[in-house]
Tab-separated table of C-alpha atoms in Angstrom:
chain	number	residue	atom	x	y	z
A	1	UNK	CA	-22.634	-52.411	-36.832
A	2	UNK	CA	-18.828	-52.428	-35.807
A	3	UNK	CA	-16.937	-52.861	-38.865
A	4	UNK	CA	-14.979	-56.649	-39.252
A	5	UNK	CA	-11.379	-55.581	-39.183
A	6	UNK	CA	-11.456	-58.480	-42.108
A	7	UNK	CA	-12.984	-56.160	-44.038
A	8	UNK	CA	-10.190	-53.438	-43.959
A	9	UNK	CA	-12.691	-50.948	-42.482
A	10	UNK	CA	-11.034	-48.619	-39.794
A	11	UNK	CA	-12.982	-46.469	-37.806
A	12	UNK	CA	-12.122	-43.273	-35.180
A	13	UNK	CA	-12.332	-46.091	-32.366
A	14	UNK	CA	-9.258	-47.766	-33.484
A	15	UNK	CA	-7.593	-45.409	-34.788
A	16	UNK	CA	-7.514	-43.632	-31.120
A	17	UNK	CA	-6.437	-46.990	-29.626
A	18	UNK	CA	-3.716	-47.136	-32.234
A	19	UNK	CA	-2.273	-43.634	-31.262
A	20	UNK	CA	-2.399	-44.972	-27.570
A	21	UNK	CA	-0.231	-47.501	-28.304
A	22	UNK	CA	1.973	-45.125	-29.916
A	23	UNK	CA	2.426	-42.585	-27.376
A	24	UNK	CA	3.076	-45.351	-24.772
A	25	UNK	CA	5.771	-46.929	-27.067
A	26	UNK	CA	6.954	-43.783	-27.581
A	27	UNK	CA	7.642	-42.900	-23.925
A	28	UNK	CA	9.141	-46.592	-23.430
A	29	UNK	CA	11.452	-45.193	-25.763
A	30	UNK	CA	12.351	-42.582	-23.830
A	31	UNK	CA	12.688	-43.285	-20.740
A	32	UNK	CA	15.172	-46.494	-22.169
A	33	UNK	CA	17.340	-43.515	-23.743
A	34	UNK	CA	17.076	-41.457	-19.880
A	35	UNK	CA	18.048	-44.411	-18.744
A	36	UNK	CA	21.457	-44.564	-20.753
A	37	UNK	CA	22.011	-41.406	-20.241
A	38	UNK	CA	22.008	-41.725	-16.071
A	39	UNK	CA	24.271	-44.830	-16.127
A	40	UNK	CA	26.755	-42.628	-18.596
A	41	UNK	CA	26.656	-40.107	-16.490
A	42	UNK	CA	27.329	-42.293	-13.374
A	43	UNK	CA	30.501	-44.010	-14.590
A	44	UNK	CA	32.163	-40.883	-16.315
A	45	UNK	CA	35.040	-39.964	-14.123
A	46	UNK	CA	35.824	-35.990	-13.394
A	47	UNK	CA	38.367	-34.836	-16.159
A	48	UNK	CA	40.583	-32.569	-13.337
A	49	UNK	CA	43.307	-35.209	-12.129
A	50	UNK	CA	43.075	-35.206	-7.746
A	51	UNK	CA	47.062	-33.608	-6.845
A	52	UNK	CA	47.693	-37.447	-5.470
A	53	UNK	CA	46.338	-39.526	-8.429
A	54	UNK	CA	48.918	-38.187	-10.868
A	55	UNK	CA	51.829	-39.385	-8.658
A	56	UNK	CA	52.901	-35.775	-7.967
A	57	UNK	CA	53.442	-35.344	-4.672
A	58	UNK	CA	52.883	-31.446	-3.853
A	59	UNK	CA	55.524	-30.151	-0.598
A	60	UNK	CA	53.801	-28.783	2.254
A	61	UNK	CA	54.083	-24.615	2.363
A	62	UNK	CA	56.368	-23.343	5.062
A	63	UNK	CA	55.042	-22.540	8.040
A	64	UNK	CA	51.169	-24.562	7.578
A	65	UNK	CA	49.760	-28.013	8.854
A	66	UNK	CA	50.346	-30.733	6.157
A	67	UNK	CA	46.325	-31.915	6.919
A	68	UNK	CA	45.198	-28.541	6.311
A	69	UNK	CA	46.607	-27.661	2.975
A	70	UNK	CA	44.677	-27.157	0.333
A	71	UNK	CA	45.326	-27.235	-3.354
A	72	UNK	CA	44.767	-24.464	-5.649
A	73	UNK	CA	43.697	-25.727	-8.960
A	74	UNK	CA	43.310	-23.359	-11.855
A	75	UNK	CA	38.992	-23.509	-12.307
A	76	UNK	CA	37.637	-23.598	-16.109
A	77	UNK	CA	35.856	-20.496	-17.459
A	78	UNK	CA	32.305	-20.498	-16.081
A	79	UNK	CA	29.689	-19.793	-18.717
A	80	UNK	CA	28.296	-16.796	-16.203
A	81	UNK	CA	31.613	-14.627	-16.742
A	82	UNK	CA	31.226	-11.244	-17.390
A	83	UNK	CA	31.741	-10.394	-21.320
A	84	UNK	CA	34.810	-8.424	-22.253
A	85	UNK	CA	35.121	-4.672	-21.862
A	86	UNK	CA	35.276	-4.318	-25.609
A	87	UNK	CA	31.793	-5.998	-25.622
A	88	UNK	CA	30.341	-4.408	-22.938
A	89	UNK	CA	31.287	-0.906	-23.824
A	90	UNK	CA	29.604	-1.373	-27.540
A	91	UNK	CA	29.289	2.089	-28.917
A	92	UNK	CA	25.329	1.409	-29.251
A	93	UNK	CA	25.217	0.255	-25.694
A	94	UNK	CA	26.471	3.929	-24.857
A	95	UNK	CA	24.155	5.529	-27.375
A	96	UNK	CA	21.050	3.212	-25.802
A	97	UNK	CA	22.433	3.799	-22.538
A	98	UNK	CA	22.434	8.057	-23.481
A	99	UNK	CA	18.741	7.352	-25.151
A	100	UNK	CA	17.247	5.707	-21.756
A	101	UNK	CA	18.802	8.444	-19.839
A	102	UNK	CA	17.483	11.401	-21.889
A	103	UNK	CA	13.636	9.446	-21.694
A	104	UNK	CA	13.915	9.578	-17.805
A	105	UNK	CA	14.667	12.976	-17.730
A	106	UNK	CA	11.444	13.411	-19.844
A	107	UNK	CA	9.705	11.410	-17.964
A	108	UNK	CA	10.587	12.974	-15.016
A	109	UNK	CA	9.949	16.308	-16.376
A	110	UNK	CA	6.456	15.334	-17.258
A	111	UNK	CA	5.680	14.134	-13.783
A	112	UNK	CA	6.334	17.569	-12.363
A	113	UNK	CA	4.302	19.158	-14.881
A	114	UNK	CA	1.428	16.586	-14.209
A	115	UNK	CA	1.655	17.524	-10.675
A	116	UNK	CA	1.803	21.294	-11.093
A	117	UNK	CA	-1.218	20.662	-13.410
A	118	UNK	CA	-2.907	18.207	-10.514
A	119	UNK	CA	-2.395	21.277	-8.051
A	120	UNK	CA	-3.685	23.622	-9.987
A	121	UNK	CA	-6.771	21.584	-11.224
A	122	UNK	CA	-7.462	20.716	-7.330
A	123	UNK	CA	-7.428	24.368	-6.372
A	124	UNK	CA	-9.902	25.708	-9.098
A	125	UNK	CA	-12.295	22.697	-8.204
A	126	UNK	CA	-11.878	23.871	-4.529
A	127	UNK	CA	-12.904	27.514	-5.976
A	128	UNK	CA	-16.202	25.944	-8.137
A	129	UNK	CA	-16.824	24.181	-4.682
A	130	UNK	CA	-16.842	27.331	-2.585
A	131	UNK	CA	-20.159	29.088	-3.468
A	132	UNK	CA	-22.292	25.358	-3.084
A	133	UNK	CA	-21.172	25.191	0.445
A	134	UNK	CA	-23.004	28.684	0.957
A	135	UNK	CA	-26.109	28.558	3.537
A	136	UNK	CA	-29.508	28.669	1.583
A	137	UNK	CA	-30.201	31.583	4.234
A	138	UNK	CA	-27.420	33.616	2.078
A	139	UNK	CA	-28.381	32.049	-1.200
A	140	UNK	CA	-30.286	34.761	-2.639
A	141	UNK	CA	-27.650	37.515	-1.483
A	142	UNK	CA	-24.715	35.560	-3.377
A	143	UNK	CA	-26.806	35.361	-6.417
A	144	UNK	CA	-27.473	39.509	-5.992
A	145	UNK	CA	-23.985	40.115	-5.120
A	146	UNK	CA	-22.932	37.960	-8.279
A	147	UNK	CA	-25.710	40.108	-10.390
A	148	UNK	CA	-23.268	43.042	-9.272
A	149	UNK	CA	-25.996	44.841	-6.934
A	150	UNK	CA	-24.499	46.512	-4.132
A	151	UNK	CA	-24.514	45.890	-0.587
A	152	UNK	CA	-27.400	47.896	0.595
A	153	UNK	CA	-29.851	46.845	-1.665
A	154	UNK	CA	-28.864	43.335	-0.596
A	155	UNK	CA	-29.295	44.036	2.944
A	156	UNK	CA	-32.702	45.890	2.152
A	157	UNK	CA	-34.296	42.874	-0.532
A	158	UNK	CA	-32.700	39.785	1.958
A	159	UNK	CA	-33.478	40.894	5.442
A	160	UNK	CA	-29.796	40.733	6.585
A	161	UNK	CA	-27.774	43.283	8.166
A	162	UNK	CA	-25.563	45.703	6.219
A	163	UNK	CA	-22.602	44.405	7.641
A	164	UNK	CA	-23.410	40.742	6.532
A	165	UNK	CA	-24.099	42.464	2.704
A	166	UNK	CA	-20.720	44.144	2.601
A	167	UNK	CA	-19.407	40.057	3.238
A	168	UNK	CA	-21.037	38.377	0.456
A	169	UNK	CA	-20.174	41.168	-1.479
A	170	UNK	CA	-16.553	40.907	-0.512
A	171	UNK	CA	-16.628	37.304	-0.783
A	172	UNK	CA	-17.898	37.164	-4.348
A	173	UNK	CA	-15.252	40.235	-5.403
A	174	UNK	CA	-12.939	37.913	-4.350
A	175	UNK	CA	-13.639	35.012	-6.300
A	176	UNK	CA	-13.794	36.532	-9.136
A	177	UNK	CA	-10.142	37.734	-8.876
């Protein structure tokens, strides 16, 4: 059932091979105006007269080979120039310039205090760390010695010398301070 293009019926098939067509005629198009450009550009002649060509003939400088003189020509403004002083020195440039300082200093402030904070954090964890790296023989007398008992009746209940009580004792003392 493909419509009789008699009948004026148009379907999505022919309208896709219509906006081929177009697109291709449409890049003829341009690459017949690229082309005109290229040839203008190929016959345009530099605008900055050669030292000879104006019939002016320049006298060798004292002193210097005539063959290896070369001409100075005054060059055109190139569009990378630096801007003006007046420009650059904008009094918002200075005040963005004073904001963007000020930040860094902030920022730079707030590192140290992160790392102070960092240091500190790392040495309390180290601290909370210390009593789970006790031996399970010992266990039972850190748990006493945290209770607060003292170090004889840790030695006595544990089995361990009185010199190893007075340890834990003095171990847990000092991690509470």
């Amino acid at each position: 059932m493909i419509p009789e293009l008699g009948d004026g019926a148009f379907g999505w098939r022919e309208g896709v091979v219509v906006l081929i067509v177009l697109v291709g005629a449409y890049m003829g198009f341009l690459l017949l105006r690229m082309g005109r450009l290229r040839r203008k550009a190929d016959t345009l002649e530099p605008d900055v007269p050669t030292p000879g060509a104006a019939g002016v003939d320049i006298p060798p400088v004292p002193g210097s080979d005539a063959g290896e003189q070369e001409t100075s020509l005054p060059l055109a403004p190139s569009a990378w120039e630096e801007a003006p002083q007046q420009l650059a020195r904008s009094p918002d440039a200075e005040g963005l310039e004073a904001e963007v300082l000020l930040l860094r200093d902030e920022v730079d402030a707030l590192r140290s205090e992160l790392a102070a904070l960092r240091r500190e954090l790392q040495a309390e964890i180290a601290q909370r760390r210390a009593p789970q790296a006790v031996s399970p023989l010992y266990n039972d007398a850190m748990q006493m010695a945290t209770a607060g008992h003292n170090a004889a009746t840790i030695a006595e209940r544990c089995g361990i010398s009185r010199a190893e009580a007075d340890l834990v004792v003095a171990l847990v003392n000092g991690q509470r301070s």
